[in-house]
JSON list of C-alpha atoms in Angstrom, two decimals:
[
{"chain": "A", "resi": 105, "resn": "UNK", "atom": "CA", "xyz": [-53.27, -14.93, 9.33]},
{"chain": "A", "resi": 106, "resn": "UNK", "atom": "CA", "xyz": [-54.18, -17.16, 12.31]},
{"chain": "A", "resi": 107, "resn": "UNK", "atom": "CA", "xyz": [-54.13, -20.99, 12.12]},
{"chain": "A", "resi": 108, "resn": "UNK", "atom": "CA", "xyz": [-57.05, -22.21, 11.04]},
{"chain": "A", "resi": 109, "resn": "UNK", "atom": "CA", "xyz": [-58.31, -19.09, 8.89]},
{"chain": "A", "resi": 110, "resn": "UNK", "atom": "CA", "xyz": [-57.40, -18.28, 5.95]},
{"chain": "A", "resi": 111, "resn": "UNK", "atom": "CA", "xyz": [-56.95, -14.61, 4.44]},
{"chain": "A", "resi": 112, "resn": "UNK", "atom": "CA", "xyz": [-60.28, -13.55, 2.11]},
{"chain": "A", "resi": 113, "resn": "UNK", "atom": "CA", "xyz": [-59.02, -10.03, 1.14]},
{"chain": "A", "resi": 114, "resn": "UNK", "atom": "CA", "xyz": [-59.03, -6.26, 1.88]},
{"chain": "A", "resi": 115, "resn": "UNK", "atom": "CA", "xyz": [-62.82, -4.79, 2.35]},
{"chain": "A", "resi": 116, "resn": "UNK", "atom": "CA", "xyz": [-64.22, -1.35, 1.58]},
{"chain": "A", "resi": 117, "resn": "UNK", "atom": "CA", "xyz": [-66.80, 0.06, 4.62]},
{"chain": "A", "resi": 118, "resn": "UNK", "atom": "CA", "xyz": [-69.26, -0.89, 2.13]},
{"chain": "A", "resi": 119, "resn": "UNK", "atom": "CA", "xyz": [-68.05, -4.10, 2.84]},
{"chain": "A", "resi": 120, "resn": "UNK", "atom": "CA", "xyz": [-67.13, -4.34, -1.03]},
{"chain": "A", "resi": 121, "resn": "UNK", "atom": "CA", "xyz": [-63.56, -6.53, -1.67]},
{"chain": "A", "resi": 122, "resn": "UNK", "atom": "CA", "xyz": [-60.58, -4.34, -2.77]},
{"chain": "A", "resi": 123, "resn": "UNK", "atom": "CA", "xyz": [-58.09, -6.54, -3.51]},
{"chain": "A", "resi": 124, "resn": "UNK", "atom": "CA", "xyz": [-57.12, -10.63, -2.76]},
{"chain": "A", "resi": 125, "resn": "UNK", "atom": "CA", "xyz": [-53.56, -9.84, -2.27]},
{"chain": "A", "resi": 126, "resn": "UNK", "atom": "CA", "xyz": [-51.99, -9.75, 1.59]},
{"chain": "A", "resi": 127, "resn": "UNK", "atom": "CA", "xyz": [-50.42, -6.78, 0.37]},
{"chain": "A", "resi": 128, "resn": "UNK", "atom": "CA", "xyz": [-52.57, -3.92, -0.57]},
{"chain": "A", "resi": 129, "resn": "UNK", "atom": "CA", "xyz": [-51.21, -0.45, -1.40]},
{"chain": "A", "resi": 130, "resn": "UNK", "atom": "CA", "xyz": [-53.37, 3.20, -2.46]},
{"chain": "A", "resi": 131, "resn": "UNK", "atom": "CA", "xyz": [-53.73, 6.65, -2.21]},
{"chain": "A", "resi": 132, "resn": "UNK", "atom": "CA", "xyz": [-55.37, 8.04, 0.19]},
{"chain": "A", "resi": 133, "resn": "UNK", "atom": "CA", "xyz": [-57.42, 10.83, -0.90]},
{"chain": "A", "resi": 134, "resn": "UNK", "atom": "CA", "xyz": [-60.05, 11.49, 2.01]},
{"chain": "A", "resi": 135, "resn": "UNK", "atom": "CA", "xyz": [-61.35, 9.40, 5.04]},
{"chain": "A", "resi": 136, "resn": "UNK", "atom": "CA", "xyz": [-61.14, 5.32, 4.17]},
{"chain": "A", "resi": 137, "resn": "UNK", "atom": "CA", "xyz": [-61.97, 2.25, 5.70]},
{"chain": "A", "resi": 138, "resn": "UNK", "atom": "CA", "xyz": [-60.61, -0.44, 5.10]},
{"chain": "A", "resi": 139, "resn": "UNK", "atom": "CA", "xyz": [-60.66, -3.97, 6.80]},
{"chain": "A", "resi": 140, "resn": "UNK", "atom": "CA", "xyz": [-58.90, -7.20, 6.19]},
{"chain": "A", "resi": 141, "resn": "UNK", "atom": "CA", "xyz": [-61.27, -10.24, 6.10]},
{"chain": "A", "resi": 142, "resn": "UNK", "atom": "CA", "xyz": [-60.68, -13.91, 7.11]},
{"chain": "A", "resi": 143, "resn": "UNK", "atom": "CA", "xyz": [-62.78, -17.21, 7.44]},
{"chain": "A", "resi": 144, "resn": "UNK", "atom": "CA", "xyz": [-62.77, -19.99, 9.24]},
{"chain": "A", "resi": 145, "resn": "UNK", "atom": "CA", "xyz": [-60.66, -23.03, 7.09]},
{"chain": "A", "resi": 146, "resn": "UNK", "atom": "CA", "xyz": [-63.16, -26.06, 6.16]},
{"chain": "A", "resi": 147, "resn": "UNK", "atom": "CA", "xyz": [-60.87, -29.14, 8.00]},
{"chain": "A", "resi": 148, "resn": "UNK", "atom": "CA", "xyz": [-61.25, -26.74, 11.39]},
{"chain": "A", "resi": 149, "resn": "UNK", "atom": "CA", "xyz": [-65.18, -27.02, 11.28]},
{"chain": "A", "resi": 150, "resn": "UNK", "atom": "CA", "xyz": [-65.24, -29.75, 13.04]},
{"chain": "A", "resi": 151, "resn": "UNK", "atom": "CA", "xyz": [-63.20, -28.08, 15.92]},
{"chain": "A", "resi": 152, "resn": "UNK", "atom": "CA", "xyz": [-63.37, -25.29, 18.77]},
{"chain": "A", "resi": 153, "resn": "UNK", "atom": "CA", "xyz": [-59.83, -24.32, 18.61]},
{"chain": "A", "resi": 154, "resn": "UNK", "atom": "CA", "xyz": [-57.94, -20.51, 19.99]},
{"chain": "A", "resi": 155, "resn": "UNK", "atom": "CA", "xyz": [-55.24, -19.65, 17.79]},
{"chain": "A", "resi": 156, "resn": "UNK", "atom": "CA", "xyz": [-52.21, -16.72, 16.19]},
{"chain": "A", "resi": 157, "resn": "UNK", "atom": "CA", "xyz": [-50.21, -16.77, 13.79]},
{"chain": "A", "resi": 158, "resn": "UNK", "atom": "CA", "xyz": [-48.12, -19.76, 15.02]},
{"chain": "A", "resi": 159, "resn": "UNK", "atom": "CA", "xyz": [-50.08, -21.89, 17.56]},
{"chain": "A", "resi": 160, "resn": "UNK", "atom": "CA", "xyz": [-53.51, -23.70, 16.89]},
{"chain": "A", "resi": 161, "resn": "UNK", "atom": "CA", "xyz": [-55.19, -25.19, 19.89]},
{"chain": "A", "resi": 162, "resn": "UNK", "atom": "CA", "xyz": [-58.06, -27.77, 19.65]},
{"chain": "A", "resi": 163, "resn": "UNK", "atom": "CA", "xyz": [-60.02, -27.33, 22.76]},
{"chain": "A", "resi": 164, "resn": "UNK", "atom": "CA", "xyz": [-63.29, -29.20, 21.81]},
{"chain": "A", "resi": 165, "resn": "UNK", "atom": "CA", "xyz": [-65.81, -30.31, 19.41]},
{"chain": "A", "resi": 166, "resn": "UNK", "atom": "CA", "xyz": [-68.34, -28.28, 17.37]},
{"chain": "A", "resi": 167, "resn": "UNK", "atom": "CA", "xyz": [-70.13, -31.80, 17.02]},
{"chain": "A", "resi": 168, "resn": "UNK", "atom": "CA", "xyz": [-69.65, -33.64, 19.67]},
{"chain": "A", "resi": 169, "resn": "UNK", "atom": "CA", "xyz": [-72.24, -36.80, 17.69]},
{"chain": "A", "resi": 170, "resn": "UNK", "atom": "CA", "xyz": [-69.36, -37.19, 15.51]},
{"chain": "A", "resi": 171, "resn": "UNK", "atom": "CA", "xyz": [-67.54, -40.46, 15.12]},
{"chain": "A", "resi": 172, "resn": "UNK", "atom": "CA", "xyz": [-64.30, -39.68, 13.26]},
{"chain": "A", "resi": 173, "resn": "UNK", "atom": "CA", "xyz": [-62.61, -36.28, 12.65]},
{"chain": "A", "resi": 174, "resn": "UNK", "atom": "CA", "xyz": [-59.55, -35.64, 10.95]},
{"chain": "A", "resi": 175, "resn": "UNK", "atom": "CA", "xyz": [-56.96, -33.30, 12.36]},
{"chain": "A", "resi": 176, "resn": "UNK", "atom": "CA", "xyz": [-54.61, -30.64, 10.20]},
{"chain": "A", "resi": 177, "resn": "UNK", "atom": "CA", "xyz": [-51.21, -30.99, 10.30]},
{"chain": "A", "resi": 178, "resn": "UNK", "atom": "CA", "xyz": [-50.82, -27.48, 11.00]},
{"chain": "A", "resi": 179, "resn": "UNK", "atom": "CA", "xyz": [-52.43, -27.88, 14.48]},
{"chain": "A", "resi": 180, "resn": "UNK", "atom": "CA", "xyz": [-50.08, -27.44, 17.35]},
{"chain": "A", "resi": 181, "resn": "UNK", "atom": "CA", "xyz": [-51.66, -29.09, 20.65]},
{"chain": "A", "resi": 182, "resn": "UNK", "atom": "CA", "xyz": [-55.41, -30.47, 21.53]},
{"chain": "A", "resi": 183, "resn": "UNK", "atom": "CA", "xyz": [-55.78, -29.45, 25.09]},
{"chain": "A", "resi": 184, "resn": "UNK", "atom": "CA", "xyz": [-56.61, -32.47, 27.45]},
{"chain": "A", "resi": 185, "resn": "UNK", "atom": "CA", "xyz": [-60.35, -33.34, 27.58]},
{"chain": "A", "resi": 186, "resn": "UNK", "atom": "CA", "xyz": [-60.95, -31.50, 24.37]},
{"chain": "A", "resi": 187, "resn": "UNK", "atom": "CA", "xyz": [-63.33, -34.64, 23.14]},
{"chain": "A", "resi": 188, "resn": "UNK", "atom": "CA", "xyz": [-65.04, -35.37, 26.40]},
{"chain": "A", "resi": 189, "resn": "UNK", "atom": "CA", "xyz": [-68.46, -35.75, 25.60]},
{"chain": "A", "resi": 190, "resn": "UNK", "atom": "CA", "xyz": [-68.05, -37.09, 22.20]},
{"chain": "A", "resi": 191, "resn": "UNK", "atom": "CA", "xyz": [-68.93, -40.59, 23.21]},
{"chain": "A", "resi": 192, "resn": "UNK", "atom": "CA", "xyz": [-69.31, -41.59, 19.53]},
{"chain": "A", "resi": 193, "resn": "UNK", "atom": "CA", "xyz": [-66.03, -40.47, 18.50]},
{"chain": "A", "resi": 194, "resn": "UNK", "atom": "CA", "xyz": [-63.89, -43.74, 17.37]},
{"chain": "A", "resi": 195, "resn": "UNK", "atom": "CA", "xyz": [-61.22, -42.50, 15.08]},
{"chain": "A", "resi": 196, "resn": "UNK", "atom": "CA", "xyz": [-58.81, -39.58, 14.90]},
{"chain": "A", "resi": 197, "resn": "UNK", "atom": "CA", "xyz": [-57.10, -39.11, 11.61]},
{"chain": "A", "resi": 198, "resn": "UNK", "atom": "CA", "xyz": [-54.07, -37.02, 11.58]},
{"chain": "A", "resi": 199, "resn": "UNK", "atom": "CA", "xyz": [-52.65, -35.91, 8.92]},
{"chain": "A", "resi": 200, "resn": "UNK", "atom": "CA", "xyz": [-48.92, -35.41, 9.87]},
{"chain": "A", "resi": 201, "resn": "UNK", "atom": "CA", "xyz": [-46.64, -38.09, 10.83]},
{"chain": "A", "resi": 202, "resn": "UNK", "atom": "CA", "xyz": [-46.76, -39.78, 13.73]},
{"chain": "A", "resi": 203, "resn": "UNK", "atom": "CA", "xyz": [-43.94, -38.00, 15.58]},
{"chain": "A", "resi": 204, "resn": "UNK", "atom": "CA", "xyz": [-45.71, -34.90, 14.57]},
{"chain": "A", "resi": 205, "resn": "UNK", "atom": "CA", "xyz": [-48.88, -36.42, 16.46]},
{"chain": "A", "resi": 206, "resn": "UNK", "atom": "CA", "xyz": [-46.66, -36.73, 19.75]},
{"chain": "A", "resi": 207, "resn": "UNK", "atom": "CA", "xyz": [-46.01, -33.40, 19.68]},
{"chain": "A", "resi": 208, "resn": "UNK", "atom": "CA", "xyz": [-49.43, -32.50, 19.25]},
{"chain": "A", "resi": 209, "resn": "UNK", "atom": "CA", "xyz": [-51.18, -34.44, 22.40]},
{"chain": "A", "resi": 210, "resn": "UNK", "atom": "CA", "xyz": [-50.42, -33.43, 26.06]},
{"chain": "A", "resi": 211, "resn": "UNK", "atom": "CA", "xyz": [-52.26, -36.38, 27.23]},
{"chain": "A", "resi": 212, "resn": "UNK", "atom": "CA", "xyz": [-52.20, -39.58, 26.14]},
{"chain": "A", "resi": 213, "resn": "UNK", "atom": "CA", "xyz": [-55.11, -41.11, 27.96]},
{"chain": "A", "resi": 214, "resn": "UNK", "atom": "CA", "xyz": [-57.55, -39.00, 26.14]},
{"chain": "A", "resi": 215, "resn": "UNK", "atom": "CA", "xyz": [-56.65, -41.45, 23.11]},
{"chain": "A", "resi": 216, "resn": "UNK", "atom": "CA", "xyz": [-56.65, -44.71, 25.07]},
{"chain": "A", "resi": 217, "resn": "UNK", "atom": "CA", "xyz": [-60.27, -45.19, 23.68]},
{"chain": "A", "resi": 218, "resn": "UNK", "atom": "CA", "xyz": [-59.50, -44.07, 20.23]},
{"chain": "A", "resi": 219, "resn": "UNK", "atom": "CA", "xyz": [-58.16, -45.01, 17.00]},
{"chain": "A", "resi": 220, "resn": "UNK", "atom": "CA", "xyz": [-55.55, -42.70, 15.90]},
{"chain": "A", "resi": 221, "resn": "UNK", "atom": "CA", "xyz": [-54.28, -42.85, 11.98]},
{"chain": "A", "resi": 222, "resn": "UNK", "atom": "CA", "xyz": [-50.99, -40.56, 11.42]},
{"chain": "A", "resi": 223, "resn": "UNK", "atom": "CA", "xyz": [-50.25, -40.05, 7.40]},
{"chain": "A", "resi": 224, "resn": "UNK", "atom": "CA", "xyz": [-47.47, -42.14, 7.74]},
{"chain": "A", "resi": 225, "resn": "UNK", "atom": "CA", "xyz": [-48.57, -45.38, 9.77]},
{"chain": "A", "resi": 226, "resn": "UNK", "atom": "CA", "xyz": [-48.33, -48.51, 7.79]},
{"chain": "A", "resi": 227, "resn": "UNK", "atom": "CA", "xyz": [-51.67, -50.16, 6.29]},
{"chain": "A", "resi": 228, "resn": "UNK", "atom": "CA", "xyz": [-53.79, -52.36, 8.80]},
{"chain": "A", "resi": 229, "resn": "UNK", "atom": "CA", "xyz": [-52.42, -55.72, 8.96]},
{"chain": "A", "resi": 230, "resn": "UNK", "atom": "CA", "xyz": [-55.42, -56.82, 7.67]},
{"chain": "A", "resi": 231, "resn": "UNK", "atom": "CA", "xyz": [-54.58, -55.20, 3.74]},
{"chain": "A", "resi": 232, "resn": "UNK", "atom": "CA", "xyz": [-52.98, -58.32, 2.40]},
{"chain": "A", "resi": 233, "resn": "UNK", "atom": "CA", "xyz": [-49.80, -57.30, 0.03]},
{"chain": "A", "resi": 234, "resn": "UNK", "atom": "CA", "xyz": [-50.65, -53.99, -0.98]},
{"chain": "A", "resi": 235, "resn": "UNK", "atom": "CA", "xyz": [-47.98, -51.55, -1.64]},
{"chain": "A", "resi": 236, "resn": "UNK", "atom": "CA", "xyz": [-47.22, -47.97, -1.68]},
{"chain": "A", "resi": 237, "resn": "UNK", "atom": "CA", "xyz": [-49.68, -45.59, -4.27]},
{"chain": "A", "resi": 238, "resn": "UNK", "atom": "CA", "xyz": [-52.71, -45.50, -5.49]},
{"chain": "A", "resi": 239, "resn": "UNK", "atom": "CA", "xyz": [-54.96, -42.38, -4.39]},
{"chain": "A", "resi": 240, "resn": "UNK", "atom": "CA", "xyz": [-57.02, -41.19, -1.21]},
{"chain": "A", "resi": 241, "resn": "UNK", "atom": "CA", "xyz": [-60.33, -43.49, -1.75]},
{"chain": "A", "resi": 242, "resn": "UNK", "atom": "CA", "xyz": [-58.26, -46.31, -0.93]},
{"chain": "A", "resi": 243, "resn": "UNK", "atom": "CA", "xyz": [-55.80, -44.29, 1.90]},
{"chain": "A", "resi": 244, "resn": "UNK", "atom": "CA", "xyz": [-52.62, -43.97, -0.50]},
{"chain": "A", "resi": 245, "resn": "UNK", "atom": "CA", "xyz": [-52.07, -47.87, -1.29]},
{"chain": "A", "resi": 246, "resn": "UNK", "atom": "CA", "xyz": [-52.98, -50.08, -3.64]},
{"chain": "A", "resi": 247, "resn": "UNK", "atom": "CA", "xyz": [-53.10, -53.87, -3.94]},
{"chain": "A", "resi": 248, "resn": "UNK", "atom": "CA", "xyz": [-51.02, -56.05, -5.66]}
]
């Protein structure tokens, strides 16, 4: 499966689903069709993005109006200038760790603009004495 889709199952030419396993195994017994069928992952929505089975390129927007997307961890570069145009855009969330993220960029003045939140930044200084927890509604930590 390609980055970014995930694996739906095995289709008849009817278009009827087989089976949900990768692996599939029958008899033949006459002429078959049979295709495998994938969809696009819901956190790469947001994105235009190429792909295989070990890279995932972000190379733009679908919604260029938005003002914070959040990025997989399993994506493997954003191509330089892949949110021009998205003049609204004012956070990144990312959620791998931030040495992950410097992998990820090519560019880093296509951030200068932008805040960027890695999974494993520290809370804003701003939080008071909060400590390590809690759940995602208040971004893993919880006050003291």
């Amino acid at each position: 499966t390609y980055l970014g889709y995930e694996f739906i199952g095995w289709l008849d030419g009817e278009g009827a689903l087989l089976s949900s396993a990768v692996s599939y195994s029958f008899t033949v017994e006459g002429s078959v069709s049979i295709t495998a069928s994938f969809s696009l992952r819901s956190d790469m929505e947001d994105f235009v993005f190429t792909s295989t089975t070990s890279t995932c390129v972000i190379t733009g927007l679908s919604d260029t109006t938005a003002t914070e997307v959040t990025v997989p961890v399993f994506v493997t570069e954003i191509e330089e200038g892949a949110f021009d145009g998205a003049t609204a855009l004012a956070t990144v969330r990312f959620l791998g760790t931030r040495e992950k993220w410097e992998a990820v960029i090519k560019t880093e003045t296509d951030f200068t603009s932008l805040e960027v939140v890695c999974s494993d930044d520290p809370p804003p200084s701003n939080a008071g004495s909060q400590q390590p927890g809690g759940n995602v509604d208040n971004n893993g930590w919880t006050e003291n």
